[in-house]
Structures are given as structure tokens and as C-alpha cells.
PDB file of C-alpha atoms and ligand atoms in Angstrom:
ATOM      1  CA  MET A   1      22.781 -14.216 -30.865  1.00  0.00           C
ATOM      2  CA  THR A   2      19.255 -15.331 -30.568  1.00  0.00           C
ATOM      3  CA  ALA A   3      16.782 -15.926 -33.249  1.00  0.00           C
ATOM      4  CA  GLU A   4      13.543 -17.680 -33.768  1.00  0.00           C
ATOM      5  CA  PRO A   5      14.190 -21.302 -35.036  1.00  0.00           C
ATOM      6  CA  ALA A   6      12.475 -20.536 -38.338  1.00  0.00           C
ATOM      7  CA  ALA A   7      14.662 -17.431 -38.987  1.00  0.00           C
ATOM      8  CA  GLU A   8      17.680 -19.408 -37.880  1.00  0.00           C
ATOM      9  CA  ALA A   9      16.942 -22.260 -40.363  1.00  0.00           C
ATOM     10  CA  ALA A  10      16.424 -19.678 -43.111  1.00  0.00           C
ATOM     11  CA  PHE A  11      19.981 -18.130 -42.566  1.00  0.00           C
ATOM     12  CA  GLU A  12      21.700 -21.547 -42.275  1.00  0.00           C
ATOM     13  CA  PRO A  13      24.688 -21.327 -44.501  1.00  0.00           C
ATOM     14  CA  ALA A  14      25.092 -23.699 -47.431  1.00  0.00           C
ATOM     15  CA  LEU A  15      27.484 -26.601 -47.080  1.00  0.00           C
ATOM     16  CA  ASP A  16      31.227 -25.606 -47.851  1.00  0.00           C
ATOM     17  CA  PRO A  17      31.534 -26.453 -51.564  1.00  0.00           C
ATOM     18  CA  ALA A  18      34.680 -28.653 -51.155  1.00  0.00           C
ATOM     19  CA  LEU A  19      32.753 -30.679 -48.434  1.00  0.00           C
ATOM     20  CA  ALA A  20      29.739 -30.980 -50.711  1.00  0.00           C
ATOM     21  CA  ALA A  21      31.938 -32.345 -53.521  1.00  0.00           C
ATOM     22  CA  ALA A  22      33.623 -34.748 -51.112  1.00  0.00           C
ATOM     23  CA  ILE A  23      30.196 -35.986 -49.995  1.00  0.00           C
ATOM     24  CA  ASP A  24      29.058 -36.495 -53.574  1.00  0.00           C
ATOM     25  CA  ARG A  25      32.282 -38.326 -54.305  1.00  0.00           C
ATOM     26  CA  LEU A  26      31.809 -40.640 -51.291  1.00  0.00           C
ATOM     27  CA  ALA A  27      28.265 -41.203 -52.181  1.00  0.00           C
ATOM     28  CA  ALA A  28      29.304 -43.151 -55.324  1.00  0.00           C
ATOM     29  CA  ALA A  29      31.374 -45.623 -53.407  1.00  0.00           C
ATOM     30  CA  PRO A  30      30.463 -49.112 -54.286  1.00  0.00           C
ATOM     31  CA  ALA A  31      30.247 -50.043 -50.439  1.00  0.00           C
ATOM     32  CA  LEU A  32      29.937 -47.381 -47.820  1.00  0.00           C
ATOM     33  CA  LEU A  33      30.395 -47.326 -43.997  1.00  0.00           C
ATOM     34  CA  VAL A  34      28.870 -44.221 -42.288  1.00  0.00           C
ATOM     35  CA  ALA A  35      30.391 -44.425 -38.910  1.00  0.00           C
ATOM     36  CA  LEU A  36      29.721 -41.546 -36.483  1.00  0.00           C
ATOM     37  CA  ASP A  37      30.479 -40.361 -32.950  1.00  0.00           C
ATOM     38  CA  PHE A  38      27.213 -39.811 -31.076  1.00  0.00           C
ATOM     39  CA  ASP A  39      27.683 -37.059 -28.411  1.00  0.00           C
ATOM     40  CA  GLY A  40      28.393 -33.640 -29.832  1.00  0.00           C
ATOM     41  CA  THR A  41      28.297 -34.973 -33.341  1.00  0.00           C
ATOM     42  CA  LEU A  42      24.845 -36.496 -33.888  1.00  0.00           C
ATOM     43  CA  ALA A  43      23.415 -35.419 -30.493  1.00  0.00           C
ATOM     44  CA  PRO A  44      23.781 -31.877 -28.968  1.00  0.00           C
ATOM     45  CA  GLU A  45      25.654 -32.026 -25.530  1.00  0.00           C
ATOM     46  CA  VAL A  46      23.266 -31.990 -22.639  1.00  0.00           C
ATOM     47  CA  ASP A  47      23.867 -32.224 -18.812  1.00  0.00           C
ATOM     48  CA  ASP A  48      22.254 -35.703 -18.461  1.00  0.00           C
ATOM     49  CA  PRO A  49      24.080 -38.114 -20.569  1.00  0.00           C
ATOM     50  CA  GLN A  50      21.087 -40.522 -20.496  1.00  0.00           C
ATOM     51  CA  ALA A  51      18.880 -37.671 -22.079  1.00  0.00           C
ATOM     52  CA  ALA A  52      21.190 -37.167 -25.135  1.00  0.00           C
ATOM     53  CA  ARG A  53      19.448 -38.044 -28.467  1.00  0.00           C
ATOM     54  CA  ALA A  54      20.450 -37.541 -32.068  1.00  0.00           C
ATOM     55  CA  LEU A  55      18.836 -34.426 -33.714  1.00  0.00           C
ATOM     56  CA  PRO A  56      15.629 -35.761 -35.492  1.00  0.00           C
ATOM     57  CA  GLU A  57      16.817 -34.944 -38.934  1.00  0.00           C
ATOM     58  CA  ALA A  58      20.176 -36.619 -38.214  1.00  0.00           C
ATOM     59  CA  HIS A  59      18.409 -39.812 -36.917  1.00  0.00           C
ATOM     60  CA  ALA A  60      16.064 -39.819 -39.945  1.00  0.00           C
ATOM     61  CA  ALA A  61      18.823 -39.628 -42.314  1.00  0.00           C
ATOM     62  CA  LEU A  62      20.831 -42.459 -40.639  1.00  0.00           C
ATOM     63  CA  LEU A  63      17.846 -44.769 -40.697  1.00  0.00           C
ATOM     64  CA  ALA A  64      17.342 -44.023 -44.458  1.00  0.00           C
ATOM     65  CA  LEU A  65      20.955 -44.491 -45.120  1.00  0.00           C
ATOM     66  CA  HIS A  66      20.846 -47.835 -43.116  1.00  0.00           C
ATOM     67  CA  ALA A  67      17.937 -48.851 -45.513  1.00  0.00           C
ATOM     68  CA  LEU A  68      20.002 -48.278 -48.778  1.00  0.00           C
ATOM     69  CA  PRO A  69      21.825 -51.132 -50.402  1.00  0.00           C
ATOM     70  CA  ALA A  70      25.715 -51.528 -49.867  1.00  0.00           C
ATOM     71  CA  THR A  71      25.425 -48.949 -47.040  1.00  0.00           C
ATOM     72  CA  THR A  72      26.158 -49.605 -43.379  1.00  0.00           C
ATOM     73  CA  VAL A  73      25.535 -47.143 -40.594  1.00  0.00           C
ATOM     74  CA  ALA A  74      27.518 -47.602 -37.340  1.00  0.00           C
ATOM     75  CA  LEU A  75      27.915 -45.439 -34.192  1.00  0.00           C
ATOM     76  CA  VAL A  76      31.467 -45.095 -32.565  1.00  0.00           C
ATOM     77  CA  SER A  77      31.452 -43.749 -29.038  1.00  0.00           C
ATOM     78  CA  GLY A  78      33.218 -43.509 -25.723  1.00  0.00           C
ATOM     79  CA  ARG A  79      29.981 -44.776 -23.983  1.00  0.00           C
ATOM     80  CA  SER A  80      29.674 -48.290 -22.903  1.00  0.00           C
ATOM     81  CA  LEU A  81      27.749 -50.370 -25.480  1.00  0.00           C
ATOM     82  CA  GLU A  82      24.834 -50.638 -23.118  1.00  0.00           C
ATOM     83  CA  SER A  83      24.683 -46.737 -22.898  1.00  0.00           C
ATOM     84  CA  LEU A  84      25.185 -46.275 -26.534  1.00  0.00           C
ATOM     85  CA  ALA A  85      22.411 -48.636 -27.484  1.00  0.00           C
ATOM     86  CA  ALA A  86      20.142 -46.888 -25.095  1.00  0.00           C
ATOM     87  CA  VAL A  87      20.654 -43.367 -26.469  1.00  0.00           C
ATOM     88  CA  GLY A  88      21.412 -44.301 -30.052  1.00  0.00           C
ATOM     89  CA  GLU A  89      17.962 -45.688 -30.743  1.00  0.00           C
ATOM     90  CA  MET A  90      19.227 -47.489 -33.859  1.00  0.00           C
ATOM     91  CA  PRO A  91      17.852 -50.710 -35.465  1.00  0.00           C
ATOM     92  CA  ALA A  92      19.542 -53.922 -34.074  1.00  0.00           C
ATOM     93  CA  LYS A  93      21.487 -54.524 -37.179  1.00  0.00           C
ATOM     94  CA  VAL A  94      23.411 -51.161 -36.855  1.00  0.00           C
ATOM     95  CA  PRO A  95      26.945 -51.933 -35.470  1.00  0.00           C
ATOM     96  CA  LEU A  96      27.937 -50.203 -32.343  1.00  0.00           C
ATOM     97  CA  VAL A  97      31.477 -49.473 -31.200  1.00  0.00           C
ATOM     98  CA  GLY A  98      31.658 -48.597 -27.423  1.00  0.00           C
ATOM     99  CA  SER A  99      34.235 -47.642 -24.770  1.00  0.00           C
ATOM    100  CA  HIS A 100      36.373 -45.945 -27.450  1.00  0.00           C
ATOM    101  CA  GLY A 101      36.870 -49.135 -29.746  1.00  0.00           C
ATOM    102  CA  LEU A 102      37.019 -51.559 -26.818  1.00  0.00           C
ATOM    103  CA  GLU A 103      33.619 -53.010 -27.263  1.00  0.00           C
ATOM    104  CA  VAL A 104      32.267 -53.901 -30.633  1.00  0.00           C
ATOM    105  CA  ARG A 105      28.769 -55.281 -31.369  1.00  0.00           C
ATOM    106  CA  LEU A 106      28.368 -56.145 -35.105  1.00  0.00           C
ATOM    107  CA  GLY A 107      25.188 -55.989 -37.099  1.00  0.00           C
ATOM    108  CA  ASP A 108      24.599 -59.602 -36.872  1.00  0.00           C
ATOM    109  CA  GLY A 109      24.511 -59.370 -33.083  1.00  0.00           C
ATOM    110  CA  GLU A 110      27.994 -60.949 -32.556  1.00  0.00           C
ATOM    111  CA  VAL A 111      29.806 -59.071 -29.735  1.00  0.00           C
ATOM    112  CA  LEU A 112      33.676 -59.103 -30.012  1.00  0.00           C
ATOM    113  CA  PRO A 113      35.201 -59.803 -26.690  1.00  0.00           C
ATOM    114  CA  ALA A 114      36.773 -56.639 -25.169  1.00  0.00           C
ATOM    115  CA  ALA A 115      39.329 -58.801 -23.378  1.00  0.00           C
ATOM    116  CA  THR A 116      41.194 -62.219 -23.919  1.00  0.00           C
ATOM    117  CA  PRO A 117      41.117 -64.862 -21.140  1.00  0.00           C
ATOM    118  CA  GLN A 118      44.555 -63.783 -20.353  1.00  0.00           C
ATOM    119  CA  ASP A 119      43.496 -60.202 -19.989  1.00  0.00           C
ATOM    120  CA  ARG A 120      40.719 -61.155 -17.708  1.00  0.00           C
ATOM    121  CA  GLU A 121      43.070 -63.160 -15.528  1.00  0.00           C
ATOM    122  CA  ARG A 122      45.388 -60.157 -15.213  1.00  0.00           C
ATOM    123  CA  VAL A 123      42.575 -57.983 -14.112  1.00  0.00           C
ATOM    124  CA  ARG A 124      41.255 -60.597 -11.740  1.00  0.00           C
ATOM    125  CA  LEU A 125      44.601 -60.922 -10.088  1.00  0.00           C
ATOM    126  CA  LEU A 126      45.178 -57.193  -9.716  1.00  0.00           C
ATOM    127  CA  ARG A 127      41.546 -56.772  -8.330  1.00  0.00           C
ATOM    128  CA  LEU A 128      42.207 -59.387  -5.664  1.00  0.00           C
ATOM    129  CA  ARG A 129      45.310 -57.431  -4.627  1.00  0.00           C
ATOM    130  CA  LEU A 130      43.701 -54.056  -4.513  1.00  0.00           C
ATOM    131  CA  GLU A 131      40.297 -54.920  -2.990  1.00  0.00           C
ATOM    132  CA  PRO A 132      41.601 -54.906   0.635  1.00  0.00           C
ATOM    133  CA  LEU A 133      43.036 -51.485   0.186  1.00  0.00           C
ATOM    134  CA  VAL A 134      39.843 -50.092  -1.299  1.00  0.00           C
ATOM    135  CA  ASP A 135      37.636 -51.821   1.334  1.00  0.00           C
ATOM    136  CA  ALA A 136      39.534 -50.131   4.061  1.00  0.00           C
ATOM    137  CA  VAL A 137      38.524 -46.801   3.113  1.00  0.00           C
ATOM    138  CA  PRO A 138      34.923 -45.795   3.637  1.00  0.00           C
ATOM    139  CA  GLY A 139      33.202 -44.532   0.471  1.00  0.00           C
ATOM    140  CA  ALA A 140      35.801 -45.929  -1.844  1.00  0.00           C
ATOM    141  CA  TRP A 141      34.572 -48.481  -4.504  1.00  0.00           C
ATOM    142  CA  MET A 142      35.557 -50.387  -7.460  1.00  0.00           C
ATOM    143  CA  GLU A 143      33.810 -50.410 -10.809  1.00  0.00           C
ATOM    144  CA  GLN A 144      34.193 -53.215 -13.333  1.00  0.00           C
ATOM    145  CA  LYS A 145      35.097 -52.133 -16.888  1.00  0.00           C
ATOM    146  CA  PRO A 146      35.293 -53.946 -20.158  1.00  0.00           C
ATOM    147  CA  ALA A 147      38.965 -54.825 -19.820  1.00  0.00           C
ATOM    148  CA  GLY A 148      39.793 -53.734 -16.320  1.00  0.00           C
ATOM    149  CA  PHE A 149      38.260 -51.797 -13.420  1.00  0.00           C
ATOM    150  CA  ALA A 150      38.207 -48.334 -11.919  1.00  0.00           C
ATOM    151  CA  VAL A 151      38.751 -47.246  -8.240  1.00  0.00           C
ATOM    152  CA  HIS A 152      36.445 -44.320  -7.175  1.00  0.00           C
ATOM    153  CA  THR A 153      37.016 -41.978  -4.369  1.00  0.00           C
ATOM    154  CA  ARG A 154      34.531 -39.296  -5.039  1.00  0.00           C
ATOM    155  CA  ILE A 155      32.278 -39.950  -2.044  1.00  0.00           C
ATOM    156  CA  VAL A 156      35.320 -40.514   0.418  1.00  0.00           C
ATOM    157  CA  GLU A 157      34.923 -37.885   2.876  1.00  0.00           C
ATOM    158  CA  ASP A 158      38.388 -37.864   4.314  1.00  0.00           C
ATOM    159  CA  ALA A 159      40.444 -36.114   1.539  1.00  0.00           C
ATOM    160  CA  ALA A 160      43.783 -37.264   2.887  1.00  0.00           C
ATOM    161  CA  ALA A 161      42.599 -40.962   2.867  1.00  0.00           C
ATOM    162  CA  ALA A 162      41.333 -40.601  -0.614  1.00  0.00           C
ATOM    163  CA  ALA A 163      44.659 -39.241  -1.890  1.00  0.00           C
ATOM    164  CA  SER A 164      46.748 -41.925   0.013  1.00  0.00           C
ATOM    165  CA  LEU A 165      44.508 -44.782  -1.311  1.00  0.00           C
ATOM    166  CA  ILE A 166      44.963 -43.580  -4.874  1.00  0.00           C
ATOM    167  CA  GLU A 167      48.648 -43.466  -4.348  1.00  0.00           C
ATOM    168  CA  ALA A 168      48.562 -46.934  -2.833  1.00  0.00           C
ATOM    169  CA  VAL A 169      46.524 -48.671  -5.460  1.00  0.00           C
ATOM    170  CA  ARG A 170      48.870 -47.058  -8.044  1.00  0.00           C
ATOM    171  CA  ALA A 171      51.876 -48.473  -6.428  1.00  0.00           C
ATOM    172  CA  GLU A 172      50.426 -51.990  -5.835  1.00  0.00           C
ATOM    173  CA  ALA A 173      49.265 -52.099  -9.508  1.00  0.00           C
ATOM    174  CA  ALA A 174      52.839 -50.975 -10.725  1.00  0.00           C
ATOM    175  CA  ALA A 175      54.446 -53.547  -8.535  1.00  0.00           C
ATOM    176  CA  GLN A 176      52.217 -56.473  -9.715  1.00  0.00           C
ATOM    177  CA  ASP A 177      51.659 -55.621 -13.431  1.00  0.00           C
ATOM    178  CA  ALA A 178      53.818 -52.813 -15.002  1.00  0.00           C
ATOM    179  CA  GLY A 179      52.116 -53.474 -18.382  1.00  0.00           C
ATOM    180  CA  LEU A 180      48.793 -52.128 -17.420  1.00  0.00           C
ATOM    181  CA  THR A 181      47.351 -49.048 -18.880  1.00  0.00           C
ATOM    182  CA  VAL A 182      46.594 -46.535 -16.080  1.00  0.00           C
ATOM    183  CA  ARG A 183      44.405 -43.676 -16.564  1.00  0.00           C
ATOM    184  CA  ASP A 184      43.866 -40.961 -13.956  1.00  0.00           C
ATOM    185  CA  GLY A 185      40.745 -38.869 -13.729  1.00  0.00           C
ATOM    186  CA  LYS A 186      39.045 -36.590 -11.138  1.00  0.00           C
ATOM    187  CA  ASN A 187      38.594 -38.859  -7.992  1.00  0.00           C
ATOM    188  CA  VAL A 188      39.193 -41.997 -10.038  1.00  0.00           C
ATOM    189  CA  VAL A 189      42.044 -44.086 -11.285  1.00  0.00           C
ATOM    190  CA  GLU A 190      41.404 -46.746 -14.000  1.00  0.00           C
ATOM    191  CA  PHE A 191      43.447 -49.894 -14.769  1.00  0.00           C
ATOM    192  CA  ALA A 192      43.041 -51.786 -17.974  1.00  0.00           C
ATOM    193  CA  ALA A 193      44.651 -54.742 -19.416  1.00  0.00           C
ATOM    194  CA  ARG A 194      43.859 -53.718 -22.965  1.00  0.00           C
ATOM    195  CA  ASP A 195      43.713 -50.432 -24.515  1.00  0.00           C
ATOM    196  CA  ALA A 196      41.786 -49.487 -27.666  1.00  0.00           C
ATOM    197  CA  THR A 197      40.976 -46.352 -29.667  1.00  0.00           C
ATOM    198  CA  LYS A 198      38.037 -45.355 -32.041  1.00  0.00           C
ATOM    199  CA  GLY A 199      40.498 -46.087 -34.866  1.00  0.00           C
ATOM    200  CA  ASP A 200      40.823 -49.583 -33.706  1.00  0.00           C
ATOM    201  CA  GLY A 201      37.046 -49.901 -33.716  1.00  0.00           C
ATOM    202  CA  LEU A 202      36.931 -48.466 -37.228  1.00  0.00           C
ATOM    203  CA  ARG A 203      39.498 -50.810 -38.540  1.00  0.00           C
ATOM    204  CA  VAL A 204      37.495 -53.857 -37.199  1.00  0.00           C
ATOM    205  CA  LEU A 205      34.270 -52.689 -38.937  1.00  0.00           C
ATOM    206  CA  ARG A 206      36.084 -51.884 -42.090  1.00  0.00           C
ATOM    207  CA  GLU A 207      37.566 -55.332 -42.173  1.00  0.00           C
ATOM    208  CA  ARG A 208      34.311 -57.111 -41.285  1.00  0.00           C
ATOM    209  CA  LEU A 209      32.340 -55.239 -43.838  1.00  0.00           C
ATOM    210  CA  GLY A 210      34.912 -55.992 -46.653  1.00  0.00           C
ATOM    211  CA  GLN A 211      36.697 -52.697 -46.903  1.00  0.00           C
ATOM    212  CA  PRO A 212      34.015 -50.203 -47.658  1.00  0.00           C
ATOM    213  CA  ALA A 213      34.687 -46.423 -48.107  1.00  0.00           C
ATOM    214  CA  VAL A 214      34.241 -44.744 -44.900  1.00  0.00           C
ATOM    215  CA  LEU A 215      32.687 -41.554 -43.541  1.00  0.00           C
ATOM    216  CA  PHE A 216      33.821 -40.880 -40.106  1.00  0.00           C
ATOM    217  CA  ALA A 217      32.930 -37.663 -38.185  1.00  0.00           C
ATOM    218  CA  GLY A 218      33.550 -36.600 -34.431  1.00  0.00           C
ATOM    219  CA  ASP A 219      33.829 -33.589 -32.167  1.00  0.00           C
ATOM    220  CA  ASP A 220      36.368 -34.739 -29.344  1.00  0.00           C
ATOM    221  CA  VAL A 221      39.952 -35.474 -29.059  1.00  0.00           C
ATOM    222  CA  THR A 222      39.332 -39.168 -28.885  1.00  0.00           C
ATOM    223  CA  ASP A 223      37.788 -38.933 -32.473  1.00  0.00           C
ATOM    224  CA  GLU A 224      41.192 -37.959 -33.850  1.00  0.00           C
ATOM    225  CA  ASP A 225      42.211 -41.524 -33.698  1.00  0.00           C
ATOM    226  CA  GLY A 226      39.279 -42.465 -35.900  1.00  0.00           C
ATOM    227  CA  LEU A 227      40.117 -39.733 -38.187  1.00  0.00           C
ATOM    228  CA  GLN A 228      43.901 -40.787 -38.418  1.00  0.00           C
ATOM    229  CA  ALA A 229      42.569 -44.321 -39.276  1.00  0.00           C
ATOM    230  CA  LEU A 230      40.999 -43.099 -42.434  1.00  0.00           C
ATOM    231  CA  VAL A 231      42.590 -43.845 -45.823  1.00  0.00           C
ATOM    232  CA  ASP A 232      42.339 -42.649 -49.404  1.00  0.00           C
ATOM    233  CA  GLY A 233      38.723 -42.575 -50.666  1.00  0.00           C
ATOM    234  CA  ASP A 234      37.407 -42.052 -47.033  1.00  0.00           C
ATOM    235  CA  LEU A 235      35.919 -38.691 -45.790  1.00  0.00           C
ATOM    236  CA  GLY A 236      36.869 -37.415 -42.308  1.00  0.00           C
ATOM    237  CA  ILE A 237      34.846 -34.596 -40.685  1.00  0.00           C
ATOM    238  CA  LYS A 238      35.618 -32.641 -37.574  1.00  0.00           C
ATOM    239  CA  VAL A 239      32.475 -31.260 -35.723  1.00  0.00           C
ATOM    240  CA  GLY A 240      33.157 -28.015 -33.946  1.00  0.00           C
ATOM    241  CA  PRO A 241      36.188 -25.690 -33.518  1.00  0.00           C
ATOM    242  CA  ALA A 242      38.868 -27.849 -31.861  1.00  0.00           C
ATOM    243  CA  GLY A 243      42.078 -28.766 -33.580  1.00  0.00           C
ATOM    244  CA  THR A 244      42.036 -31.729 -36.020  1.00  0.00           C
ATOM    245  CA  VAL A 245      43.810 -33.865 -38.733  1.00  0.00           C
ATOM    246  CA  ALA A 246      40.419 -33.907 -40.566  1.00  0.00           C
ATOM    247  CA  PRO A 247      40.370 -32.253 -43.912  1.00  0.00           C
ATOM    248  CA  HIS A 248      36.779 -31.054 -43.470  1.00  0.00           C
ATOM    249  CA  ARG A 249      34.918 -29.244 -40.652  1.00  0.00           C
ATOM    250  CA  VAL A 250      31.266 -28.434 -39.681  1.00  0.00           C
ATOM    251  CA  ALA A 251      30.142 -26.237 -36.942  1.00  0.00           C
ATOM    252  CA  ASP A 252      27.833 -28.400 -34.883  1.00  0.00           C
ATOM    253  CA  PRO A 253      25.420 -31.412 -34.919  1.00  0.00           C
ATOM    254  CA  ARG A 254      22.875 -29.514 -36.984  1.00  0.00           C
ATOM    255  CA  ALA A 255      25.414 -28.909 -39.790  1.00  0.00           C
ATOM    256  CA  MET A 256      26.333 -32.595 -39.437  1.00  0.00           C
ATOM    257  CA  ALA A 257      22.729 -33.508 -39.985  1.00  0.00           C
ATOM    258  CA  ARG A 258      22.832 -31.476 -43.232  1.00  0.00           C
ATOM    259  CA  VAL A 259      25.920 -33.556 -44.302  1.00  0.00           C
ATOM    260  CA  LEU A 260      23.896 -36.850 -43.736  1.00  0.00           C
ATOM    261  CA  GLU A 261      20.992 -35.495 -45.650  1.00  0.00           C
ATOM    262  CA  ARG A 262      23.158 -34.513 -48.582  1.00  0.00           C
ATOM    263  CA  LEU A 263      24.931 -37.892 -48.515  1.00  0.00           C
ATOM    264  CA  LEU A 264      21.560 -39.677 -48.516  1.00  0.00           C
ATOM    265  CA  ASP A 265      20.246 -37.608 -51.458  1.00  0.00           C
ATOM    266  CA  ALA A 266      23.412 -38.237 -53.436  1.00  0.00           C
ATOM    267  CA  ARG A 267      23.340 -41.999 -52.762  1.00  0.00           C
ATOM    268  CA  ARG A 268      19.632 -42.214 -53.683  1.00  0.00           C
ATOM    269  CA  GLU A 269      20.097 -40.392 -56.835  1.00  0.00           C
ATOM    270  CA  ASN A 270      23.097 -42.500 -57.864  1.00  0.00           C
ATOM    271  CA  PRO A 271      22.859 -45.865 -56.328  1.00  0.00           C
ATOM    272  CA  PRO A 272      25.994 -47.966 -56.163  1.00  0.00           C
ATOM    273  CA  THR A 273      26.123 -50.912 -58.715  1.00  0.00           C
ATOM    274  CA  THR A 274      26.282 -54.095 -56.782  1.00  0.00           C
ATOM    275  CA  ARG A 275      29.278 -56.200 -57.579  1.00  0.00           C
TER     276      ARG A 275
HETATM  277 MG1   MG B   1      31.632 -36.704 -29.105  1.00  0.00          MG
END
């Protein structure tokens, strides 16, 4: 299906009435947190992660919401804080949750530590133990993460050496510290002393902001943790076709931008009474 942008816009379906009603209810909340996933929710997916940007209409609606009283806008992403700050292009006072809830930068600039001193010591000890194994395999390298590190083997030419390195570091890690979170990826294994989800990130923001009503929307599996952290009076929206616990769904970032525009209009029309 191809269409000129103008024609496409003309045929854009109206918001689902149940969702529209839920947006209008949320807009009347005395305090509101608009916390959103970035990639695939505000920004269409692109090949180069650094090139991702929120749709202009979504970005404009977020800036306008941010300027309203008793209204906080936040981004909640799997990206590192640094990466999220770069692509998000939000004012400094907008809280950011990175690394799936592990890294939190609050609106006043305070950055909550992703790891305790004990966490860091566990990670340091494990890293010391694994380093000789990794150094012995040409092309293998370690990447520091907020509460752990990853061992990468993507550019190891000897596939058998790469496989046995992964096996060896997993065994060493298990022998030293069985309580670590271990995550396998393609040509990478990640060890972390602390695990977090987008739900944890949302709970931190909600607490710091004095229990506002929350809009959370996301497109990916990890967003389900955020959706599950919602309570009565909040609004959860799934973006795209994947399975979800969210009571509402929109098709894509363009439809999500229309949700934000409606929320903005409704909150402007009927501003919250400050308590
Ligand atoms: Mg996403």
C-alpha cells in the first residue's frame, strides 16, 4: 500500500473511542507523568540507532506537555542514558530512564546510582577473574555496563575459540558468583550485579514525583514490565501488533503522536487545579 503523505494523512483513522475517553480522563489528573518508550513508540525504527528521532509532531506535543503545570514528561528506554539523551532531544529537566530501568536521571539533574558499592565490588572481582581468559582470545573484548560488563566475541575469527571462551567465562562466573544475572546474546554474554526493568524505572519516577497518574506507552517486550507496573487511574498503551497486557493499542508512532496531541489539547482545555 503506497500513498502520497497528504492522502495518507487524510485517511488517517480517528482514535478508538475507548482510548479517546481514557485520554480525556487521564488529562484531568491533578498530577500527570507522561513516560514513554522512545524507539518504535515516539521514533520510527531506523537502521542506524543514532539516527532515530521522535516524529516532529510527537516531539512538539511532548515539549508542550512538559511546559504545562503539574505535568512531567519522561523517556523510558533500553538505551544507555547517554544514548537516550542524544536522540531524545528533550530539555534538561525531562527525566530519563535508561538501560531498562537501571539508569535514572531525574529532572533536577540528579543521577541515581545504577549500582551500590557492593555491586561494583562484585563486578570488579569477577572482571579481574575473567580478564585473562578474554585477553587470551584475539578479537574478544569486554564492555563496561552500568552494573556489570559484557564479553564480546563478534570479531573473533576462530569460531571454536569464541564458543569455548563464552563457555569458559560462563563457568568461571558461575563458580565465583552464582547470584549474578547472566544474559546471552548473539556473540555476547553479559554479567550484571543488579537487574532492573522499565517497571522499576517507572516506580522510581512515580515516587519521586509524588504519585502522579501515569501514561506509559511502548512497543517492545521489555515495555510489558512498564505496563504491568501501572495502577488504577493510569493509562497503558501498546504500540504495534505484539501481545500485551495493555488495555489500549495504537498502530504505530504516528498514531502515538495523535494520542499525545489529544492529551495536550484536553489538558490545556481543562487545566488541573493545583493543590
Ligand atoms: Mg521501543
